């Protein structure tokens, strides 16, 4: 069975250095929050910057056929000013393009965009898709604190629809005011984990997609597809509850809330290989709306294939999740 994973990350050391101080201002303690092993990762720092031989060797060892790579940093969306964000986004995209061209059957790419400047983002998106052959966009959360349901992003969504590529919306650093109110703790590193991987950024990513639905993005552009990690950032678990309070009759939308989740949203596990979550997501959204991801290198590839192979679901559904849905959505031949 072919395995394609689509939330697999890399970092550029130049960009990481450029944003370190600004990251600490937004999220004090963030740099120290994940230094210890909290039972889920044994990542080596060099794994994040390796988009060549070392990564391929790890994929081969664990029987992963292809990774769709993305630059994992809020630098170009949340932290840096627009002019520098554009420069560094172009740099990251060119670096990724070189890696994909060197191994076109093993790597695909998601574009990094300077979303703090929606106009520049549209131009860079067109370049990444039309010239570099990227499969879509990785939009790391909000753009300078703004969700992408705001009017300034209308041309962005129009372009996404015209190019017919998906937008992956993973979590990122939450707004500092929200962080200070909801996730405060005397230990800055503890607070940073609480506000991020502990729960905070999953809630924000779920809210982000809900806002897109409620803003009518998918009514205006019904072919647009977004992707959510971590089994849908809690939403599938609460879909029945949410749908009860947001049927089409209670909103200006054309459909009930659950319609958009089943027609405009895909989810991936992001390395959370947990059977009850897989079963719940299939029950609420269907196997046609699930793709595979390991969140490498934050999570190891070890066991990724075995989890899906051994899952008590049909072989047809396994094939869809393992590669079929990604091949269709991302136009992977």
Coordinates of C-alpha atoms in Angstrom, one line a residue:
X1 CA 0.0 0.0 0.0
X2 CA 1.4 3.4 -1.0
X3 CA 1.7 5.9 1.8
X4 CA 1.6 9.7 1.1
X5 CA 1.9 12.0 4.1
X6 CA 1.1 15.7 3.7
X7 CA 1.9 17.6 6.9
X8 CA 5.7 17.1 7.0
X9 CA 7.8 20.1 7.9
X10 CA 11.2 21.7 7.4
X11 CA 12.8 24.9 8.6
X12 CA 15.3 27.3 7.1
X13 CA 18.0 28.2 9.7
X14 CA 18.3 31.8 8.4
X15 CA 14.6 32.4 8.8
X16 CA 14.5 30.7 12.2
X17 CA 17.3 33.0 13.5
X18 CA 15.5 36.1 12.1
X19 CA 12.3 35.4 14.1
X20 CA 13.7 34.1 17.4
X21 CA 13.4 37.3 19.4
X22 CA 10.0 38.3 17.9
X23 CA 8.7 34.8 18.7
X24 CA 9.7 35.2 22.3
X25 CA 7.9 38.6 22.5
X26 CA 4.6 37.0 21.3
X27 CA 5.0 33.8 23.3
X28 CA 7.4 34.1 26.2
X29 CA 8.9 30.7 27.0
X30 CA 8.1 29.2 23.6
X31 CA 11.8 28.5 22.9
X32 CA 12.1 26.5 26.1
X33 CA 8.7 24.8 25.9
X34 CA 9.7 21.8 23.9
X35 CA 13.3 21.3 24.8
X36 CA 12.5 18.3 27.0
X37 CA 11.1 15.1 25.7
X38 CA 7.4 15.1 26.6
X39 CA 6.9 11.5 25.5
X40 CA 6.1 12.0 21.9
X41 CA 9.2 12.9 20.0
X42 CA 12.9 12.2 19.8
X43 CA 13.5 14.7 17.1
X44 CA 17.0 15.8 16.3
X45 CA 17.4 19.5 15.2
X46 CA 19.1 18.5 12.0
X47 CA 16.0 16.6 10.9
X48 CA 14.1 19.9 10.5
X49 CA 16.6 21.4 8.0
X50 CA 17.2 18.2 6.1
X51 CA 15.1 17.9 2.9
X52 CA 17.5 15.6 1.2
X53 CA 19.3 12.4 1.9
X54 CA 18.7 12.1 5.6
X55 CA 14.9 12.6 5.3
X56 CA 14.7 10.1 2.4
X57 CA 16.6 7.5 4.4
X58 CA 14.1 7.9 7.3
X59 CA 11.2 7.6 4.8
X60 CA 12.8 4.5 3.3
X61 CA 13.4 2.9 6.7
X62 CA 9.7 3.4 7.6
X63 CA 8.2 2.6 4.1
X64 CA 6.8 6.1 3.5
X65 CA 6.6 6.6 -0.3
X66 CA 6.1 10.4 -0.5
X67 CA 6.0 13.5 1.7
X68 CA 4.4 16.8 0.8
X69 CA 6.7 19.3 2.5
X70 CA 5.9 22.7 4.1
X71 CA 7.8 25.4 5.8
X72 CA 6.8 25.2 9.5
X73 CA 7.0 28.6 10.9
X74 CA 4.6 31.6 11.5
X75 CA 7.4 33.9 10.3
X76 CA 5.8 35.0 7.1
X77 CA 2.2 35.1 8.3
X78 CA 2.3 36.3 11.9
X79 CA 5.7 37.7 13.0
X80 CA 7.6 39.6 10.4
X81 CA 6.7 42.8 8.6
X82 CA 5.4 42.3 5.1
X83 CA 8.4 43.3 3.0
X84 CA 10.8 40.9 4.9
X85 CA 8.1 38.3 5.1
X86 CA 7.8 38.3 1.3
X87 CA 11.6 38.0 0.9
X88 CA 11.9 35.1 3.2
X89 CA 8.8 33.3 1.8
X90 CA 10.3 33.5 -1.6
X91 CA 13.6 32.1 -0.2
X92 CA 11.8 29.2 1.6
X93 CA 9.7 28.4 -1.5
X94 CA 12.8 28.4 -3.8
X95 CA 14.6 26.1 -1.3
X96 CA 11.7 23.7 -1.3
X97 CA 11.3 23.8 -5.1
X98 CA 15.0 22.7 -5.4
X99 CA 14.3 19.7 -3.1
X100 CA 11.2 18.7 -5.0
X101 CA 12.9 18.9 -8.4
X102 CA 15.7 16.7 -7.0
X103 CA 13.3 14.1 -5.9
X104 CA 10.0 14.6 -7.7
X105 CA 8.5 11.2 -6.9
X106 CA 9.3 11.5 -3.2
X107 CA 8.6 15.1 -2.4
X108 CA 5.8 17.6 -3.1
X109 CA 5.5 21.1 -1.8
X110 CA 3.0 23.5 -0.2
X111 CA 3.7 27.2 -0.7
X112 CA 4.7 29.5 2.1
X113 CA 3.1 33.0 1.8
X114 CA 3.5 36.5 3.3
X115 CA -0.1 36.5 4.4
X116 CA 0.3 39.7 6.3
X117 CA 0.3 41.2 2.8
X118 CA -2.6 39.5 1.0
X119 CA -1.8 41.1 -2.4
X120 CA 1.8 39.9 -2.3
X121 CA 0.5 36.5 -1.2
X122 CA -1.6 36.2 -4.3
X123 CA 1.3 36.9 -6.6
X124 CA 3.6 34.4 -4.8
X125 CA 0.8 31.8 -4.7
X126 CA 0.5 32.0 -8.5
X127 CA 4.3 31.7 -8.9
X128 CA 4.4 28.7 -6.6
X129 CA 1.6 26.8 -8.4
X130 CA 2.2 27.8 -12.0
X131 CA 6.0 28.0 -12.0
X132 CA 7.2 25.8 -9.2
X133 CA 4.4 23.2 -9.4
X134 CA 3.4 23.3 -5.7
X135 CA 0.4 21.3 -4.6
X136 CA -1.3 24.0 -2.5
X137 CA -0.7 26.4 0.5
X138 CA 0.4 25.9 4.1
X139 CA -1.1 28.9 5.9
X140 CA 0.3 28.8 9.4
X141 CA -2.5 30.4 11.3
X142 CA -3.5 34.0 11.5
X143 CA -1.9 36.9 9.6
X144 CA -0.6 39.4 12.1
X145 CA -3.6 38.4 14.3
X146 CA -6.2 38.5 11.5
X147 CA -8.2 35.5 10.5
X148 CA -8.5 34.8 6.8
X149 CA -12.2 35.4 6.7
X150 CA -11.6 39.2 6.6
X151 CA -12.4 41.1 3.4
X152 CA -8.7 41.8 2.6
X153 CA -8.4 38.0 1.8
X154 CA -11.2 37.9 -0.7
X155 CA -8.7 38.0 -3.7
X156 CA -6.6 35.3 -2.0
X157 CA -9.6 32.9 -1.9
X158 CA -10.7 33.8 -5.4
X159 CA -7.2 32.9 -6.6
X160 CA -7.2 29.7 -4.6
X161 CA -10.4 28.8 -6.3
X162 CA -9.1 29.7 -9.8
X163 CA -5.9 27.7 -9.3
X164 CA -7.9 24.8 -7.8
X165 CA -5.4 24.1 -5.0
X166 CA -6.1 23.4 -1.3
X167 CA -5.1 25.5 1.7
X168 CA -3.8 23.6 4.8
X169 CA -4.4 25.5 8.0
X170 CA -2.3 24.2 10.8
X171 CA -2.1 25.7 14.3
X172 CA 0.4 28.4 15.2
X173 CA 1.2 30.8 18.0
X174 CA -2.1 32.2 19.5
X175 CA -2.7 35.9 20.0
X176 CA -0.7 37.2 23.0
X177 CA -3.8 38.8 24.6
X178 CA -5.6 35.5 24.3
X179 CA -2.6 33.6 25.6
X180 CA -2.2 35.8 28.6
X181 CA -5.8 35.6 29.6
X182 CA -6.6 31.9 28.9
X183 CA -3.2 30.1 29.3
X184 CA -1.3 32.0 31.9
X185 CA 0.9 30.1 34.2
X186 CA 3.8 31.2 36.5
X187 CA 6.1 28.9 34.5
X188 CA 6.5 30.5 31.0
X189 CA 7.5 27.2 29.4
X190 CA 4.4 25.5 30.8
X191 CA 2.2 28.4 29.7
X192 CA 3.7 28.2 26.2
X193 CA 2.9 24.5 26.0
X194 CA -0.6 25.1 27.4
X195 CA -1.2 27.8 24.7
X196 CA 0.2 25.8 21.9
X197 CA 0.4 22.0 21.5
X198 CA -1.3 21.4 24.9
X199 CA -4.6 22.7 23.6
X200 CA -4.5 26.4 22.7
X201 CA -3.4 26.4 19.1
X202 CA -5.8 23.5 18.3
X203 CA -8.8 25.5 19.5
X204 CA -7.6 28.5 17.4
X205 CA -7.1 26.5 14.3
X206 CA -10.6 25.0 14.7
X207 CA -12.1 28.5 15.2
X208 CA -10.2 29.7 12.1
X209 CA -11.9 27.1 9.9
X210 CA -15.3 27.7 11.5
X211 CA -14.9 31.4 10.7
X212 CA -14.2 30.7 7.1
X213 CA -17.4 28.6 7.0
X214 CA -19.5 31.3 8.7
X215 CA -18.1 34.0 6.5
X216 CA -19.5 32.2 3.4
X217 CA -16.1 31.5 1.8
X218 CA -17.3 28.1 0.6
X219 CA -20.6 29.5 -0.6
X220 CA -18.8 32.0 -2.8
X221 CA -16.1 29.5 -3.9
X222 CA -17.7 26.0 -3.5
X223 CA -14.7 24.3 -5.0
X224 CA -12.2 25.6 -2.4
X225 CA -10.8 22.9 -0.1
X226 CA -9.1 23.4 3.2
X227 CA -7.2 20.8 5.2
X228 CA -7.0 20.6 9.0
X229 CA -4.5 18.6 11.0
X230 CA -4.9 16.8 14.3
X231 CA -8.0 15.0 13.3
X232 CA -9.8 18.2 12.5
X233 CA -8.7 20.3 15.5
X234 CA -11.6 19.0 17.8
X235 CA -14.4 19.9 15.3
X236 CA -15.4 16.4 14.2
X237 CA -15.9 15.4 17.8
X238 CA -18.3 18.3 18.3
X239 CA -19.9 18.4 14.8
X240 CA -23.3 17.2 15.9
X241 CA -23.3 19.9 18.7
X242 CA -22.1 22.6 16.3
X243 CA -24.5 21.7 13.6
X244 CA -27.4 21.9 16.1
X245 CA -26.7 25.5 16.7
X246 CA -25.7 26.4 13.1
X247 CA -28.2 24.9 10.7
X248 CA -28.7 26.8 7.5
X249 CA -32.0 28.0 8.8
X250 CA -30.2 29.9 11.6
X251 CA -27.5 31.4 9.4
X252 CA -27.2 33.3 6.0
X253 CA -25.4 30.2 4.7
X254 CA -26.7 27.9 1.9
X255 CA -26.1 24.7 3.9
X256 CA -25.9 23.4 7.4
X257 CA -22.5 23.5 9.1
X258 CA -21.8 19.8 8.7
X259 CA -22.3 20.1 4.9
X260 CA -19.1 22.3 4.6
X261 CA -17.1 19.9 6.8
X262 CA -18.0 17.0 4.5
X263 CA -17.6 18.9 1.2
X264 CA -15.0 21.6 1.7
X265 CA -12.7 20.2 4.5
X266 CA -10.2 17.4 4.7
X267 CA -8.5 16.3 7.9
X268 CA -5.3 14.5 8.7
X269 CA -3.9 12.8 11.9
X270 CA -0.7 14.9 12.2
X271 CA 1.0 12.0 13.8
X272 CA -1.8 11.3 16.3
X273 CA -2.1 7.7 15.5
X274 CA -5.1 7.0 17.7
X275 CA -7.8 4.5 16.8
X276 CA -10.8 6.1 18.5
X277 CA -10.0 9.4 16.7
X278 CA -9.7 7.6 13.4
X279 CA -13.0 5.9 13.9
X280 CA -14.8 9.0 15.1
X281 CA -13.5 11.0 12.1
X282 CA -14.6 8.3 9.6
X283 CA -18.0 8.2 11.4
X284 CA -18.5 12.0 11.3
X285 CA -16.9 12.9 8.0
X286 CA -16.2 9.7 6.0
X287 CA -13.0 8.1 4.8
X288 CA -13.2 10.3 1.6
X289 CA -12.3 13.3 3.7
X290 CA -9.2 11.9 5.4
X291 CA -5.6 12.1 4.3
X292 CA -2.5 10.9 6.0
X293 CA 0.2 12.8 7.8
X294 CA 2.9 12.1 10.4
X295 CA 3.9 15.7 11.4
X296 CA 7.5 14.7 10.7
X297 CA 10.0 15.3 12.2
X298 CA 8.1 16.5 15.3
X299 CA 6.8 13.0 15.4
X300 CA 8.7 9.9 14.3
X301 CA 7.7 8.0 11.2
X302 CA 8.1 4.8 13.1
X303 CA 4.7 3.1 13.3
X304 CA 3.0 5.4 10.8
X305 CA 2.5 2.7 8.2
X306 CA 1.7 0.0 10.7
X307 CA -1.1 2.0 12.4
X308 CA -3.0 2.3 9.2
X309 CA -2.3 -1.2 7.9
X310 CA -3.6 -2.7 11.2
X311 CA -6.6 -0.4 11.6
X312 CA -9.9 -2.3 11.7
X313 CA -11.4 -0.5 8.7
X314 CA -11.9 -1.7 5.1
X315 CA -9.0 -2.0 2.7
X316 CA -10.9 0.4 0.4
X317 CA -10.9 3.1 3.2
X318 CA -7.2 2.4 4.0
X319 CA -6.2 3.0 0.4
X320 CA -8.2 6.2 0.3
X321 CA -6.6 7.5 3.4
X322 CA -3.1 6.3 2.6
X323 CA -2.8 7.8 -0.8
X324 CA -6.0 7.9 -2.9
X325 CA -7.5 11.1 -1.5
X326 CA -4.2 12.9 -1.6
X327 CA -3.5 11.9 -5.2
X328 CA -7.0 13.1 -6.2
X329 CA -6.9 16.4 -4.3
X330 CA -3.3 17.3 -4.9
X331 CA -3.2 16.0 -8.5
X332 CA -0.4 13.6 -7.7
X333 CA 0.2 11.2 -10.7

